Short mmCIF file of C-alpha atoms in Angstrom, two decimals:
data_model
loop_
_atom_site.label_atom_id
_atom_site.label_comp_id
_atom_site.label_asym_id
_atom_site.label_seq_id
_atom_site.Cartn_x
_atom_site.Cartn_y
_atom_site.Cartn_z
CA MET C 29 -12.09 32.30 14.77
CA GLU C 30 -13.88 29.50 12.93
CA ALA C 31 -12.56 25.97 12.78
CA THR C 32 -12.74 24.06 9.56
CA LEU C 33 -13.45 20.24 9.67
CA MET C 34 -11.76 18.27 6.98
CA ALA C 35 -13.35 14.85 6.27
CA THR C 36 -12.38 12.28 3.67
CA VAL C 37 -15.29 10.66 1.98
CA VAL C 38 -15.03 6.98 1.30
CA ALA C 39 -17.37 5.46 -1.18
CA LEU C 40 -19.79 2.82 0.01
CA ASP C 41 -18.27 0.40 -2.50
CA ALA C 42 -14.79 1.01 -1.19
CA SER C 43 -13.12 -2.49 -1.00
CA PRO C 44 -9.49 -3.46 -1.25
CA ALA C 45 -10.27 -4.68 -4.85
CA ASN C 46 -11.98 -1.46 -5.83
CA VAL C 47 -9.18 0.73 -4.42
CA LEU C 48 -6.50 -1.37 -6.21
CA ARG C 49 -8.40 -1.24 -9.42
CA SER C 50 -7.66 2.34 -9.73
CA MET C 51 -3.92 2.22 -8.78
CA ARG C 52 -2.32 2.36 -12.22
CA GLY C 53 0.71 4.38 -13.25
CA SER C 54 4.43 4.90 -13.39
CA ILE C 55 6.57 4.14 -10.44
CA VAL C 56 8.37 7.39 -9.78
CA ASP C 57 10.26 6.45 -6.57
CA ALA C 58 11.05 3.34 -4.70
CA ARG C 59 13.43 3.27 -1.70
CA LYS C 60 14.23 1.09 1.21
CA ALA C 61 13.91 2.64 4.69
CA TYR C 62 14.91 1.53 8.10
CA PRO C 63 14.25 -1.18 9.30
CA ASP C 64 13.46 -3.24 6.12
CA VAL C 65 10.58 -1.01 4.94
CA LEU C 66 9.67 -0.39 1.29
CA HIS C 67 8.29 2.98 0.16
CA VAL C 68 6.82 3.13 -3.44
CA GLU C 69 5.33 6.21 -5.12
CA ILE C 70 3.24 5.77 -8.19
CA ARG C 71 2.08 8.67 -10.54
CA ASP C 72 -1.22 7.88 -12.13
CA SER C 73 -2.44 9.18 -15.55
CA ALA C 74 -4.01 12.26 -13.91
CA GLY C 75 -0.67 13.15 -12.35
CA GLU C 76 -1.78 12.19 -8.80
CA LEU C 77 0.51 10.42 -6.44
CA TRP C 78 -0.26 7.08 -4.72
CA ARG C 79 1.94 5.93 -1.86
CA LEU C 80 2.61 2.25 -0.96
CA ALA C 81 4.55 1.38 2.22
CA THR C 82 5.42 -1.92 3.80
CA GLN C 83 6.26 -2.51 7.41
CA ASP C 84 5.92 -6.10 8.43
CA ALA C 85 6.38 -7.81 5.05
CA GLU C 86 8.86 -9.16 2.47
CA TRP C 87 8.92 -7.87 -0.97
CA SER C 88 10.35 -8.62 -4.38
CA PRO C 89 12.25 -7.54 -6.30
CA SER C 90 14.70 -6.92 -3.47
CA ASP C 91 16.37 -3.92 -5.10
CA PRO C 92 13.82 -0.97 -5.07
CA ASP C 93 15.75 0.87 -7.78
CA ALA C 94 14.73 -1.93 -10.18
CA LEU C 95 11.16 -0.62 -9.88
CA VAL C 96 11.61 3.00 -10.87
CA GLY C 97 10.55 3.71 -14.32
CA ARG C 98 8.27 0.75 -14.63
CA SER C 99 4.45 1.07 -14.55
CA ILE C 100 1.81 -0.76 -12.51
CA GLU C 101 -0.68 -2.21 -15.02
CA ASP C 102 -2.71 -4.31 -12.55
CA ALA C 103 -2.81 -5.14 -8.82
CA GLU C 104 -4.54 -7.76 -6.89
CA ILE C 105 -4.70 -9.04 -3.32
CA ASP C 106 -4.83 -12.75 -2.25
CA ASP C 107 -7.91 -12.79 -0.02
CA GLY C 108 -6.47 -15.43 2.27
CA THR C 109 -2.88 -14.23 2.83
CA GLY C 110 -3.03 -10.59 2.06
CA GLU C 111 -0.30 -10.82 -0.52
CA LEU C 112 -0.23 -7.92 -2.87
CA ARG C 113 0.83 -8.57 -6.46
CA CYS C 114 1.36 -5.70 -8.79
CA LYS C 115 1.88 -6.57 -12.34
CA LEU C 116 4.45 -4.35 -14.03
CA SER C 117 4.83 -3.00 -17.55
CA ASP C 118 7.78 -5.39 -18.27
CA GLY C 119 5.86 -8.53 -17.23
CA SER C 120 7.59 -8.75 -13.87
CA LEU C 121 5.87 -8.40 -10.48
CA LEU C 122 6.03 -6.24 -7.36
CA ASP C 123 5.08 -8.83 -4.74
CA VAL C 124 4.49 -7.92 -1.12
CA LYS C 125 4.06 -10.94 1.22
CA PRO C 126 2.85 -10.32 4.71
CA ALA C 127 5.10 -11.62 7.56
CA VAL C 128 3.78 -14.37 9.91
CA ARG C 129 1.83 -12.84 12.75
CA GLU C 130 3.74 -13.11 15.93
CA ALA C 131 1.84 -11.08 18.45
CA ASP C 132 -1.54 -9.26 18.76
CA ASP C 133 0.26 -5.84 18.58
CA ASP C 134 2.15 -6.55 15.30
CA PRO C 135 2.10 -3.68 12.94
CA PRO C 136 0.11 -3.74 9.68
CA ASN C 137 1.98 -5.44 6.88
CA TRP C 138 1.40 -2.81 4.21
CA GLU C 139 -0.53 0.43 3.52
CA LEU C 140 -1.71 2.15 0.34
CA ILE C 141 -2.65 5.81 0.43
CA THR C 142 -4.69 7.12 -2.53
CA PRO C 143 -4.33 10.63 -3.96
CA GLY C 144 -7.89 11.35 -2.58
CA GLY C 145 -6.64 10.40 0.98
CA VAL C 146 -8.09 6.96 1.35
CA ALA C 147 -5.82 4.59 3.30
CA LEU C 148 -6.07 0.90 2.66
CA GLU C 149 -4.23 -1.09 5.40
CA PHE C 150 -3.65 -4.78 5.61
CA GLY C 151 -2.62 -6.71 8.80
CA PRO C 152 -1.79 -7.93 11.14
CA GLY C 153 -3.32 -11.28 10.54
CA VAL C 154 -6.10 -11.25 7.83
CA ARG C 155 -7.44 -7.83 8.74
CA TRP C 156 -8.34 -4.83 6.48
CA GLN C 157 -8.99 -1.26 7.30
CA ILE C 158 -10.09 1.41 4.86
CA SER C 159 -10.21 4.87 6.19
CA GLY C 160 -9.17 8.50 5.61
CA ALA C 161 -5.32 8.92 5.48
CA ASP C 162 -5.65 11.50 8.12
CA ALA C 163 -7.43 9.13 10.55
CA PRO C 164 -5.30 7.66 13.26
CA THR C 165 -4.43 3.95 12.46
CA SER C 166 -2.11 1.48 13.86
CA PHE C 167 0.31 1.97 11.01
CA ARG C 168 0.99 5.64 11.86
CA ARG C 169 1.90 5.35 15.54
#
């Protein structure tokens, strides 16, 4: 029996800004999970699904239902704080603010998984990781 090795290719110019530059589309699902975790699914113009999840962060608006049906038109990251700001079609913001780091083993603050399987993870502290979504990372323990 032959084993098949699956690999995700990450472009050499993959950076948080470049990954976010491609995240545009309609928010098709947003829900709160235990404990105080936000899950957001965005369908882009090609019909592909992007997944954003918070873990150790605050977000606004506080009601995830208010996000469904809006579209993400732009997204940026504050290089110093890791705050993720997504500009929405109605002029409002989806804002994700990382929690203050309390310990070396704090979980990441948020993670974005692209349709192509690239995972962009921020935190704890001012730390980035870009990898294949199938790679083991601290977010998926």
